[in-house]
Coordinates of C-alpha atoms in Angstrom, one line a residue:
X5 CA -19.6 -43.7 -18.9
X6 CA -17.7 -43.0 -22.3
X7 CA -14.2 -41.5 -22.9
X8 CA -12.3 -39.0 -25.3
X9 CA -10.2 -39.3 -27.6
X10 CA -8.1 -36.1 -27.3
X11 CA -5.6 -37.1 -30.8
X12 CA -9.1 -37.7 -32.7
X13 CA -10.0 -35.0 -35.5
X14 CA -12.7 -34.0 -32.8
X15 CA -10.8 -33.8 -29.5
X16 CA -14.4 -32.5 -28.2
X17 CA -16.8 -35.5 -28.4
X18 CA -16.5 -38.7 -26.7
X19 CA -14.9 -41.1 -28.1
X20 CA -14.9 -45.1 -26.6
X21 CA -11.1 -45.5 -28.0
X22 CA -9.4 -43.3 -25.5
X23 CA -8.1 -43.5 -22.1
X24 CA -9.2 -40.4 -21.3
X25 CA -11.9 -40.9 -18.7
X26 CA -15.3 -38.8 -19.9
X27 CA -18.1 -38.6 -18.1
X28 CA -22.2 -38.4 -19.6
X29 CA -23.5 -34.9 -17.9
X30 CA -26.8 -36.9 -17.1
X31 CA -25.2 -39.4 -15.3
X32 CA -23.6 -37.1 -12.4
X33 CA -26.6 -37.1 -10.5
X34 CA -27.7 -34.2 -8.5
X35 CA -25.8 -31.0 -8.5
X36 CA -26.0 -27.8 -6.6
X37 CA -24.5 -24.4 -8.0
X38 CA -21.5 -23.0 -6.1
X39 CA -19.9 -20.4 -8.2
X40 CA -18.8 -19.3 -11.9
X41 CA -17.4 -16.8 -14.1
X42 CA -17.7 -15.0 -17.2
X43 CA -17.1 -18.3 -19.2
X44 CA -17.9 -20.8 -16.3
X45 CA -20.4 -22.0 -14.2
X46 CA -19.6 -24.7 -11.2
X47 CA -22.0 -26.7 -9.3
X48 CA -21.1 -29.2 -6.5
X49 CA -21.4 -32.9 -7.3
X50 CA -23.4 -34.4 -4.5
X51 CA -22.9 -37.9 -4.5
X52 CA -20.5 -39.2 -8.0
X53 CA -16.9 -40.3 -7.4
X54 CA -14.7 -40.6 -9.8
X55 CA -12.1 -43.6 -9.0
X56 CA -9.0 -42.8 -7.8
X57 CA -9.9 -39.7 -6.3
X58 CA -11.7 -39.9 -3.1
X59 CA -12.5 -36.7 -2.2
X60 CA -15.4 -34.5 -2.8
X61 CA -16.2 -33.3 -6.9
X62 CA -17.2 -29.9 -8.8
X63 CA -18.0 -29.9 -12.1
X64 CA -16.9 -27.0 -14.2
X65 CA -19.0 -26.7 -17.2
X66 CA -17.6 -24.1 -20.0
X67 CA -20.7 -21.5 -20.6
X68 CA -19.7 -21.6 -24.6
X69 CA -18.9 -25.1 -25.6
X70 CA -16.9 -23.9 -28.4
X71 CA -15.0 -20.1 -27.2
X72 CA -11.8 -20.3 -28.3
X73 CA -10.1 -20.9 -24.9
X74 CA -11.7 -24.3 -24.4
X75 CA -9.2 -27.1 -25.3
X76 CA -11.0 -30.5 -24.5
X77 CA -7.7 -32.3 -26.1
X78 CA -5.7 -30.1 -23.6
X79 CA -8.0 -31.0 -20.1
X80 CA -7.3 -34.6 -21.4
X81 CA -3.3 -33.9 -21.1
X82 CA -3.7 -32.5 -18.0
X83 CA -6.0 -34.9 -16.4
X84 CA -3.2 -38.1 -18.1
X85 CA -0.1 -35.5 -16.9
X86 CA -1.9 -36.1 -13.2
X87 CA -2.6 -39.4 -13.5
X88 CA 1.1 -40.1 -14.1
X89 CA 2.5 -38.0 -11.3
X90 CA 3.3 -40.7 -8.1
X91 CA 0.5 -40.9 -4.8
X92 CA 2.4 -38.2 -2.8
X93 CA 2.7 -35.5 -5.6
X94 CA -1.0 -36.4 -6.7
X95 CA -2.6 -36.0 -3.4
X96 CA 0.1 -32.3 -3.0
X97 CA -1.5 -31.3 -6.3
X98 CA -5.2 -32.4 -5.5
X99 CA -4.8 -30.0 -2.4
X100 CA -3.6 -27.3 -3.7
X101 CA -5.7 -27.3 -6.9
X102 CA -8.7 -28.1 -8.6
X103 CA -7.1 -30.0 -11.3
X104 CA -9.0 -31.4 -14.4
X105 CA -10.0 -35.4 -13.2
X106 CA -12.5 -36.1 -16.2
X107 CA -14.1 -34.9 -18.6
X108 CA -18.1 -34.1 -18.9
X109 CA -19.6 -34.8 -22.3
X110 CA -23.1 -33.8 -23.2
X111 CA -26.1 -36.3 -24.5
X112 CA -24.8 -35.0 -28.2
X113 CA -21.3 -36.1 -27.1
X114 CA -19.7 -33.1 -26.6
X115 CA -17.2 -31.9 -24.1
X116 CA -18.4 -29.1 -22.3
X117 CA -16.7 -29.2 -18.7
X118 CA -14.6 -31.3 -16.6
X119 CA -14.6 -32.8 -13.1
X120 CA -12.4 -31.3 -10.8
X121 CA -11.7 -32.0 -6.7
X122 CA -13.8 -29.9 -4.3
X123 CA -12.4 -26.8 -2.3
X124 CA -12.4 -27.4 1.4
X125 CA -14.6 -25.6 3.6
X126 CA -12.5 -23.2 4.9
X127 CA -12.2 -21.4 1.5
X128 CA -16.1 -20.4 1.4
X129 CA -17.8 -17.6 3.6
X130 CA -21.7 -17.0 3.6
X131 CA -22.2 -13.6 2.1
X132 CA -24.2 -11.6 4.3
X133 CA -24.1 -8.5 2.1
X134 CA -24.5 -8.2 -1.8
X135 CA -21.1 -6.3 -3.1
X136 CA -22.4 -6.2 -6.4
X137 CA -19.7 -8.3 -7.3
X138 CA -20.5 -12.1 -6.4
X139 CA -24.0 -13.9 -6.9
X140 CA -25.6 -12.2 -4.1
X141 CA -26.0 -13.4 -0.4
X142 CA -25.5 -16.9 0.1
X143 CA -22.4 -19.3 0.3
X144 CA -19.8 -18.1 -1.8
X145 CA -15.9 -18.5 -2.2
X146 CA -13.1 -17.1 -0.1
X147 CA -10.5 -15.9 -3.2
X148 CA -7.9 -13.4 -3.1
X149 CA -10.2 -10.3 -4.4
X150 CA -11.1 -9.9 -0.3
X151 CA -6.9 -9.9 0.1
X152 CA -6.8 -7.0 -2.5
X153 CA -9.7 -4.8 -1.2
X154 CA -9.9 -3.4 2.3
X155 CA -10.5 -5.3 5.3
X156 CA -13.1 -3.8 5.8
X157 CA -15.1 -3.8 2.6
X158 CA -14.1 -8.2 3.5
X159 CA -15.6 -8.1 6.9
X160 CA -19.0 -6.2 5.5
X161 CA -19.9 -8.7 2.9
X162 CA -19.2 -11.1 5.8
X163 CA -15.6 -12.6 4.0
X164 CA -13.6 -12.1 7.3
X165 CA -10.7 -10.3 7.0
X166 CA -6.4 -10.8 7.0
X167 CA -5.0 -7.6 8.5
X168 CA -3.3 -5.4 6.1
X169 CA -0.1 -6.3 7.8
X170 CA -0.1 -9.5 8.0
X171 CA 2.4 -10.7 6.0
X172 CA 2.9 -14.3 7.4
X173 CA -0.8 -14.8 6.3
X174 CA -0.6 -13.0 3.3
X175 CA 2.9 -14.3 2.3
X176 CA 1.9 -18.0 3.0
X177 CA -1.1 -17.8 0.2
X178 CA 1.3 -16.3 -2.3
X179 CA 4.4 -18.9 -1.2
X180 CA 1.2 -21.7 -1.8
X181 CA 0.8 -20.3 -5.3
X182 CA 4.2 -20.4 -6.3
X183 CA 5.0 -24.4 -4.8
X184 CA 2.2 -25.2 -7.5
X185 CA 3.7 -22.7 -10.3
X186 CA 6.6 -23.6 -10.2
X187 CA 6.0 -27.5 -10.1
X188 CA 3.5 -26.8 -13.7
X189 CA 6.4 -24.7 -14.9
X190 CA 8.9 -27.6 -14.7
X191 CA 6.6 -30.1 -16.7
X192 CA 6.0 -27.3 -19.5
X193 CA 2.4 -26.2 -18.1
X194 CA 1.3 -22.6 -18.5
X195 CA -1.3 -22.0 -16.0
X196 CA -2.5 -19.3 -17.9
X197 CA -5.6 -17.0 -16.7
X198 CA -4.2 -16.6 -13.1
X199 CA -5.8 -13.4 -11.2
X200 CA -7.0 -12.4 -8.0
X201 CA -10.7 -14.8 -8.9
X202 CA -8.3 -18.2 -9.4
X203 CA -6.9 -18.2 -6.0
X204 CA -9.2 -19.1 -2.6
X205 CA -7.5 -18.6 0.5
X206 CA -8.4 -19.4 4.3
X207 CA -6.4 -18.0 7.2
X208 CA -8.2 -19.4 10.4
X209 CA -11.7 -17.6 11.5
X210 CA -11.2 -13.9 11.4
X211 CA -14.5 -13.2 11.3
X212 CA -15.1 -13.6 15.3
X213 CA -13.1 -13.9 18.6
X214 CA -9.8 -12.5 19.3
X215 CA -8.4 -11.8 15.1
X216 CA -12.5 -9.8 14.8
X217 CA -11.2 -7.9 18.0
X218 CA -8.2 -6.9 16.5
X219 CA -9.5 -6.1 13.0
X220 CA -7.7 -8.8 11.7
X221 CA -4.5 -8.2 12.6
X222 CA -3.8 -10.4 15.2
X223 CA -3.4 -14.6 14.7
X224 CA -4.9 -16.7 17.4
X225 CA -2.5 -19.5 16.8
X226 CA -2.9 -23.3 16.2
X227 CA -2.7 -25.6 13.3
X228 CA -6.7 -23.8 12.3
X229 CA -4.8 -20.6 11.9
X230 CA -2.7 -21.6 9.4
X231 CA -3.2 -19.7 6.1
X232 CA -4.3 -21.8 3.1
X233 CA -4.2 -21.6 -0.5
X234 CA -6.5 -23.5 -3.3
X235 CA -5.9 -22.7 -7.0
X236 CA -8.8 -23.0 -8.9
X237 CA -9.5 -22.4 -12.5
X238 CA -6.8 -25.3 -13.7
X239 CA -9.4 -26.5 -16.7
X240 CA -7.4 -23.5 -18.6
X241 CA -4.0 -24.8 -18.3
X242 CA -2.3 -26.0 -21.3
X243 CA 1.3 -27.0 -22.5
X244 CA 3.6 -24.1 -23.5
X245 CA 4.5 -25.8 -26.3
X246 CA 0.7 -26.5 -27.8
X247 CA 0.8 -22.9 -28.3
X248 CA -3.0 -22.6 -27.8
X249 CA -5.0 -19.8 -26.7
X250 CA -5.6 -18.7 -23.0
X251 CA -8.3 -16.7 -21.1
X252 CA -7.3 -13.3 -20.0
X253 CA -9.1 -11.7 -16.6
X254 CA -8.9 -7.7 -17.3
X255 CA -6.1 -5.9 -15.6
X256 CA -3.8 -9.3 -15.4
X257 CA -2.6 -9.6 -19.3
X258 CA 1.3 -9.5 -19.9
X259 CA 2.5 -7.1 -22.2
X260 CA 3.7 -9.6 -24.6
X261 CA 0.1 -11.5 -24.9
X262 CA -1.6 -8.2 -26.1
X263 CA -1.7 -6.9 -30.0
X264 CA 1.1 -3.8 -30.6
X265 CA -1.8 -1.9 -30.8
X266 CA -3.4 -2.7 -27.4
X267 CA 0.2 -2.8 -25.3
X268 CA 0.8 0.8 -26.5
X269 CA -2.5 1.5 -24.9
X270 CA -2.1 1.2 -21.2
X271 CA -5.7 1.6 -20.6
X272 CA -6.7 -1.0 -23.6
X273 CA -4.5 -3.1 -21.5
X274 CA -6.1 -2.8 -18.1
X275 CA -9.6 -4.2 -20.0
X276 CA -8.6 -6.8 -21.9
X277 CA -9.6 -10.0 -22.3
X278 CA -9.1 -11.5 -25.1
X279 CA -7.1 -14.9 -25.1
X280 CA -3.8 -15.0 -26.0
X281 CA -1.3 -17.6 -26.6
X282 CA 0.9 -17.3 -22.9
X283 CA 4.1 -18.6 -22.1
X284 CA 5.7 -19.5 -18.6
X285 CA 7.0 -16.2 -19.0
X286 CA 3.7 -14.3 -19.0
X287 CA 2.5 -16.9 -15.9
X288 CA 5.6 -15.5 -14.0
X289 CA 4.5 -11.5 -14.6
X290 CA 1.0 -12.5 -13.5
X291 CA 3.0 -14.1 -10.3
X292 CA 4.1 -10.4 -9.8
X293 CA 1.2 -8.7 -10.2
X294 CA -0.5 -10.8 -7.8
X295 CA 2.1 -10.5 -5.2
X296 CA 2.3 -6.8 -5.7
X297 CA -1.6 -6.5 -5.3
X298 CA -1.8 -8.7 -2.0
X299 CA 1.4 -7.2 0.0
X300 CA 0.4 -3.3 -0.9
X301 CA -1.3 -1.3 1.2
X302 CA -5.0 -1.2 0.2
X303 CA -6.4 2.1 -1.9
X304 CA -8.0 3.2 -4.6
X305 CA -7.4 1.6 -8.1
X306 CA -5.0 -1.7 -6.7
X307 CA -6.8 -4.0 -8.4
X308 CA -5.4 -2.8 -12.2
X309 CA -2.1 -1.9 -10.3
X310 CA 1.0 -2.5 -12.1
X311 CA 3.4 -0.1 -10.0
X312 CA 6.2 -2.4 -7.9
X313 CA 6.8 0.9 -6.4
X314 CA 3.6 0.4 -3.8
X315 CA 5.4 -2.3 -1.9
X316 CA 8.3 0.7 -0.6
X317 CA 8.4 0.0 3.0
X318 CA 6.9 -3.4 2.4
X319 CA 9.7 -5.6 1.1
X320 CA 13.1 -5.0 1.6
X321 CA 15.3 -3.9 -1.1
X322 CA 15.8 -7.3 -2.9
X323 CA 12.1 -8.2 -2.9
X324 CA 11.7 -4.7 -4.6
X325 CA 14.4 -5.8 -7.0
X326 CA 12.5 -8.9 -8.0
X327 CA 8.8 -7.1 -8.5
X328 CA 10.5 -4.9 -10.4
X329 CA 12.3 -6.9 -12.8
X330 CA 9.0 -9.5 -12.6
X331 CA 6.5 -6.2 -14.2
X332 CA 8.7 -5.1 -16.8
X333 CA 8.2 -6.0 -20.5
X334 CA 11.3 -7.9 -20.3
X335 CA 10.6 -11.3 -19.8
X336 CA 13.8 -13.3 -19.6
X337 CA 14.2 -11.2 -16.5
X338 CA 11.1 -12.2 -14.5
X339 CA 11.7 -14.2 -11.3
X340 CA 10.6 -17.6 -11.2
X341 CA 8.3 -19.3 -8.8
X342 CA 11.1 -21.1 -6.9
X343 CA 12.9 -17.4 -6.2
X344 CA 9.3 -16.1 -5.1
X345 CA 8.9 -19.1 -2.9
X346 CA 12.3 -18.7 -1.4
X347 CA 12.2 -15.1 -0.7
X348 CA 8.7 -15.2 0.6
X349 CA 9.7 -17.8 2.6
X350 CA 12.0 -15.6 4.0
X351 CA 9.7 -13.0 5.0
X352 CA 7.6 -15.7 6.7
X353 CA 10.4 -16.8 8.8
X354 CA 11.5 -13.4 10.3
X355 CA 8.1 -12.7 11.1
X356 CA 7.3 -15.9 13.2
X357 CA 10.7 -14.3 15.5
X358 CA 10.5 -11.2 17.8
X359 CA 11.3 -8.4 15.8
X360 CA 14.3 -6.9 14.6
X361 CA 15.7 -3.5 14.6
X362 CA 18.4 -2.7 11.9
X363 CA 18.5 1.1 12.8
X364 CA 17.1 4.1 14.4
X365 CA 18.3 7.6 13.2
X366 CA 16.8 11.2 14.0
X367 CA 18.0 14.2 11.2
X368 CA 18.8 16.8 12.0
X369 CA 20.5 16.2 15.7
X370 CA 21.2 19.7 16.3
X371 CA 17.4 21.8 15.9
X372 CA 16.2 24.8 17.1
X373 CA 13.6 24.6 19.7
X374 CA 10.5 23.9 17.9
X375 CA 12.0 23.0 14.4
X376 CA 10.5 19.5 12.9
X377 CA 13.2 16.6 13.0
X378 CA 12.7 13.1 11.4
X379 CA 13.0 9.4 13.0
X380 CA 13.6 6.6 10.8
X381 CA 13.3 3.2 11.7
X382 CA 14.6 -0.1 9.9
X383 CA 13.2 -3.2 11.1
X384 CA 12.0 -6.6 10.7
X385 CA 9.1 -9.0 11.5
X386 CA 7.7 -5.8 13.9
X387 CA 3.2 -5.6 13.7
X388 CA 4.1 -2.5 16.6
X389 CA 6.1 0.2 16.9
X390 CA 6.1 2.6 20.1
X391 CA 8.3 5.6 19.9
X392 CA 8.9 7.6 23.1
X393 CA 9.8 11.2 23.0
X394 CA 11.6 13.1 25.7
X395 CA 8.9 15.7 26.9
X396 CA 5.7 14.5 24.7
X397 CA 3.5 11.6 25.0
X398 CA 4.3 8.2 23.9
X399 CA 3.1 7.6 19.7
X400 CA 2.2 3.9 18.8
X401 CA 1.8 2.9 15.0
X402 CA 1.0 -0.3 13.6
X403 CA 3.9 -1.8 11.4
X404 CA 3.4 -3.0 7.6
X405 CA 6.5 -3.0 6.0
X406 CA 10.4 -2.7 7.1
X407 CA 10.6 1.6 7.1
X408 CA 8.7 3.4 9.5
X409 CA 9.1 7.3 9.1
X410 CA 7.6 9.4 11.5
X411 CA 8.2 14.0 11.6
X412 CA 7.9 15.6 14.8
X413 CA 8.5 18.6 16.3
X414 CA 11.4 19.0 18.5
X415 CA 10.8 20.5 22.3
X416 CA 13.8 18.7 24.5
X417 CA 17.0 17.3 24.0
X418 CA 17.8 13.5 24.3
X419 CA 17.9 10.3 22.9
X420 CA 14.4 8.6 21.2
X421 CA 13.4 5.3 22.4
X422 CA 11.7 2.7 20.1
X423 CA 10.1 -0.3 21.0
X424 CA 8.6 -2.8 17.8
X425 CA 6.5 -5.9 19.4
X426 CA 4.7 -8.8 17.5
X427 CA 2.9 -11.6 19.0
X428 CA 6.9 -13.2 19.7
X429 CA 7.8 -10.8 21.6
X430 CA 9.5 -7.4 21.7
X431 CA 12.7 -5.6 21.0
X432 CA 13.8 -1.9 22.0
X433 CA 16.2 0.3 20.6
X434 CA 17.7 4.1 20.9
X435 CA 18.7 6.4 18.4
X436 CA 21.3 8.5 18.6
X437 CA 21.7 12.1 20.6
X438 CA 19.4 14.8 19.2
X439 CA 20.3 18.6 20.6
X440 CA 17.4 21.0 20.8
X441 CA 19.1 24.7 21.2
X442 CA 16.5 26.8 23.0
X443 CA 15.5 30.3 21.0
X444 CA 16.8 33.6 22.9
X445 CA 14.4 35.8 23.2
X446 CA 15.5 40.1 23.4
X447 CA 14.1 42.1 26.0
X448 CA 15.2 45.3 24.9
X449 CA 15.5 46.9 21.7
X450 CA 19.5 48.7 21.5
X451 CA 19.2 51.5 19.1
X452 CA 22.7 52.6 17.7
X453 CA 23.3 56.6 16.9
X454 CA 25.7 57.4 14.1
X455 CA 29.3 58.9 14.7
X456 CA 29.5 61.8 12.1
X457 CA 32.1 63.6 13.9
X458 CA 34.6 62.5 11.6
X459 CA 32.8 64.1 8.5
X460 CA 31.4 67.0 10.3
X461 CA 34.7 68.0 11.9
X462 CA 35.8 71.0 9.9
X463 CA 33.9 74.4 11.1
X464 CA 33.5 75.1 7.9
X465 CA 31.3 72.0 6.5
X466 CA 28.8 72.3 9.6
X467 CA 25.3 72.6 9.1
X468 CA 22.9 74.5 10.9
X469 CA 21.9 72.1 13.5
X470 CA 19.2 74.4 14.8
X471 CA 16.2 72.7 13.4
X472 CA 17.7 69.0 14.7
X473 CA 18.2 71.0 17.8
X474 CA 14.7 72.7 18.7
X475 CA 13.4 69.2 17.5
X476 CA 15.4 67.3 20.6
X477 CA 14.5 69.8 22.7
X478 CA 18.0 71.4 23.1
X479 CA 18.6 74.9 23.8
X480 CA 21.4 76.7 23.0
X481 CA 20.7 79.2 25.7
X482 CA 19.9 76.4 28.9
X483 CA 23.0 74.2 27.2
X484 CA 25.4 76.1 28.4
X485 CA 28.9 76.1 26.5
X486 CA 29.5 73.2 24.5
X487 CA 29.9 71.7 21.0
X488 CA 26.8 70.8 19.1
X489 CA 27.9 67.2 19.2
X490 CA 28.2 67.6 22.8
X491 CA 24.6 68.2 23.1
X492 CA 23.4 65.2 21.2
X493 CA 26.0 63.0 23.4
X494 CA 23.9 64.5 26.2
X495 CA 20.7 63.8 24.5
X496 CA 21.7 60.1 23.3
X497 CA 22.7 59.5 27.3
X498 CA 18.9 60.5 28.1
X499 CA 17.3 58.3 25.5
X500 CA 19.2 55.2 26.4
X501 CA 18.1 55.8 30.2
X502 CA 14.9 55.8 28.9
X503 CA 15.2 53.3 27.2
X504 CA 11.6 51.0 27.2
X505 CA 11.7 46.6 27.7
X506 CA 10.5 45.1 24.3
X507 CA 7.2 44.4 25.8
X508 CA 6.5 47.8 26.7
X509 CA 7.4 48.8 23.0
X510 CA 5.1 45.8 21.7
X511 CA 2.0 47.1 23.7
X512 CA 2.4 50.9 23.0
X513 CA 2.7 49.7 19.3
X514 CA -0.7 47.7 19.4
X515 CA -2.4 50.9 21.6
X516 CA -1.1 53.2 18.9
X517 CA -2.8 50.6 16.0
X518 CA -5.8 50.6 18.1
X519 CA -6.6 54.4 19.1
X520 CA -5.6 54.9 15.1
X521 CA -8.6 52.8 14.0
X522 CA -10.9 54.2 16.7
X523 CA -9.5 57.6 15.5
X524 CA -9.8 57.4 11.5
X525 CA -13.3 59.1 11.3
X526 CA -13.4 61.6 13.8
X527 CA -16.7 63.6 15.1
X528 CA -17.6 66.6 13.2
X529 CA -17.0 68.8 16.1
X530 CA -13.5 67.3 16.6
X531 CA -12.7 67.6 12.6
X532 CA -14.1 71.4 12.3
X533 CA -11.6 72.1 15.6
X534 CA -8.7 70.8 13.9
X535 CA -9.0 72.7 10.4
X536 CA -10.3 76.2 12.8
X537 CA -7.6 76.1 15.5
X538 CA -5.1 78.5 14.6
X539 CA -1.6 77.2 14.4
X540 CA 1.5 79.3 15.4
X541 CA 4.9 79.0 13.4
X542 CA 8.1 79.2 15.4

């Protein structure tokens, strides 16, 4: 065993005069390979300890011994920063991360990796399906990707799954990540490349019994249950005030870290990877990014996601405050871990409580039969919602945020009951009087005749009312005496008694339509009859 020196003119080769423990790659015995990354490989340590730490060891060994992101002085800070913490914050930290232990020099005496504590079982799955993705079928790790991507794409590879609505699961991996951002943030750590890949998560066995049942949505209770969180990826941390360079993951970068030329490039900045020098401030928009990707709603293109406006209906308005303010390129205005954990904390609490209705509200409450009204519903902690309509059949959606909006078609007046459940129990509601005005419906057709008597008074201005006279039938000699408006009075009296129901008017109209299709190419016979047939003028 040899040690580093990490205030030498080579930080990266061992170095007897240091207290930095360093440990000869040959010397760890066997090893079996459990994971890596574009710039990392890990492998399990099967039987070195490392004093002090009595746990299980992974060694992380950098794939380029010399890439610009790999600070051997900088894993020797963080490895004497932990070593000067007290028993009860080391043994918080060692579970929560895989923090740097030692170093691992080569047999030329060169740095190349670092020892860092084990993940626990829980946060690996055995791969039954190749995604393309990971190193193929076999044991591989639990991290946050599967709480980004559909349940279901989780449960195929074998990953299990955490219901897309379950935000006490979901929320307690996230408030995990901030206890252990927050406590770096307050000793001057950056944590630097933190995505989706750098945290593992376990939230009880959702891959069989009741939780596969439910698709993941339900929690079958017990300490087991309890969502998890392990942070790995520490090797990368550094002191803000070094000023050294950090790893990127694509799609993660904040604005600040990138060249002008790449931030004004939106889609330069969803691909890049080049290290950066990152500040606490740049840790705090990855914060966001990660919360906003976890709590949305799964679809297409989350993963490079940078729009707080997918968690509408998720958070309430304050936690939709804080993602926004923690994604914009301002970022004195970010929220810091401790306000992440304490509203997250929050959300955790209502949700292990039967639910909570805040309001139920239908617009408009005065509809015409058959006109579409709206329900809106505010609650809280709810995984349920039933909504029972007066004359239709009961609708049940599941809950993932605090709005449920739901459009129906309005048949029968009355008041719309709600009830929201979770596995705490359940809360009803009402919402207030909707009226539904039935449509009239006309069964005759009133047809109004003119009064020109007025205008046609004088003798002198009347027309000749023969032709409207022989057309209605009238005749002058059968009439009798009598005014000409007389005899339409008459007339008008013998239409309205024959007056036909709307129906009847309907039907004649569609036999009409139909007898003039049948009729629009008449026989020759009937066509040489109709231009033959002498016609008489009256």
């Amino acid at each position: 065993m040899s040690s580093a020196n990490p205030g030498s003119a080579n930080p990266g080769r061992a170095n007897p005069g240091s207290a930095f423990r360093v440990v000869l790659e040959g010397d760890l015995g066997a090893r079996t390979r459990i994971g890596g990354g574009r710039s990392t490989e890990v492998e399990r340590v099967e039987a070195f300890t490392v004093p002090g730490y009595h746990g299980g060891l992974a060694f992380v060994r950098e794939r380029e011994g010399v890439a610009a992101h790999w600070h051997p002085e900088q894993v020797a800070k963080l490895a004497a920063w932990r070593a000067g913490l007290d028993e009860r914050q080391r043994d918080v930290l060692d579970g929560v991360a895989a923090w740097p232990l030692a170093g691992v020099a080569n047999e030329g005496g060169d740095v190349v990796g670092c020892l860092v504590p084990l993940a626990a079982h829980p946060f690996y799955f055995v791969a039954t399906v190749d995604d393309g993705e990971s190193d193929g079928v076999g044991k591989a790790t639990r991290n946050a990707r599967w709480l980004v991507s559909a349940p279901k794409r989780a449960r195929r590879v074998g990953a299990g799954s955490v219901g897309e609505r379950d935000l006490v699961a979901r929320c307690t991996v996230l408030a995990r990540v901030c206890v252990l951002l927050e406590r770096l943030h307050r000793s001057g750590i950056v944590f630097g490349d933190l995505s989706e890949r750098s945290v593992l998560y376990s939230a009880g066995d959702r891959s069989g019994g009741s939780s596969a049942s439910t698709g993941g949505t339900g929690r079958t209770g017990g300490a087991g249950d309890i969502a998890q969180a392990f942070v790995v990826g520490c090797e990368g941390a550094a002191f803000e005030a070094d000023r050294v360079l950090q790893r990127n993951s694509a799609g993660w970068a904040a604005p600040e870290t990138l060249e002008r030329s790449e931030a004004a490039d939106d889609a330069t900045a969803d691909i890049s990877r080049a290290p950066s020098v990152q500040t606490v401030a740049s840790d705090r928009y990855k914060l966001g990014l990660l919360i906003l990707r976890v709590l949305a709603p799964s679809g297409d293109g989350l993963e490079r996601s940078r729009d707080a406006g997918r968690v509408l209906g998720v958070l309430d308005t304050v936690g939709q405050l804080m993602l926004a303010d923690a994604l914009r390129d301002e970022p004195a205005k970010r929220p810091s871990a401790a306000e992440w954990y304490q509203y997250l904390r929050g959300v955790i609490v209502e949700n292990l409580a039967p639910p909570v209705i805040r309001s139920v509200v239908v617009s408009p409450a005065l509809v015409a039969e058959g006109d579409e009204v709206r329900l809106d519903v505010s609650l809280a902690g709810a995984r349920q919602l039933t909504i029972e309509l007066p004359g239709r059949a009961d609708i049940t959606r599941e809950v993932g945020g605090r709005v449920v909006t739901e459009r129906f078609t309005a048949r029968q007046s009355g008041r719309i009951a709600v009830r929201a459940t979770n596995e705490h129990g359940e809360t009803e509601a009402l919402s207030n009087q909707v009226r539904v005005l039935p449509v009239p419906t006309p069964t005759q057709i009133a047809v109004a005749a003119p009064d020109v008597s007025g205008v046609l008074g004088a003798q002198d201005v009347l027309v000749d009312l023969e032709p409207l006279e022989a057309a209605m039938a009238i005749s002058r000699e059968a009439s009798g005496a009598g005014s000409p408006f007389e005899h339409v009075a008459k007339a008008r009296a013998r239409l309205d008694a024959d007056a036909l129901p709307l129906h009847d008017v309907l039907r004649i109209g569609v036999e009409a339509e139909r007898v003039s299709r049948e009729k629009l190419f008449p026989s020759f016979e009937e066509f040489l009859g109709d231009i033959t047939s002498p016609r008489r003028r009256p």
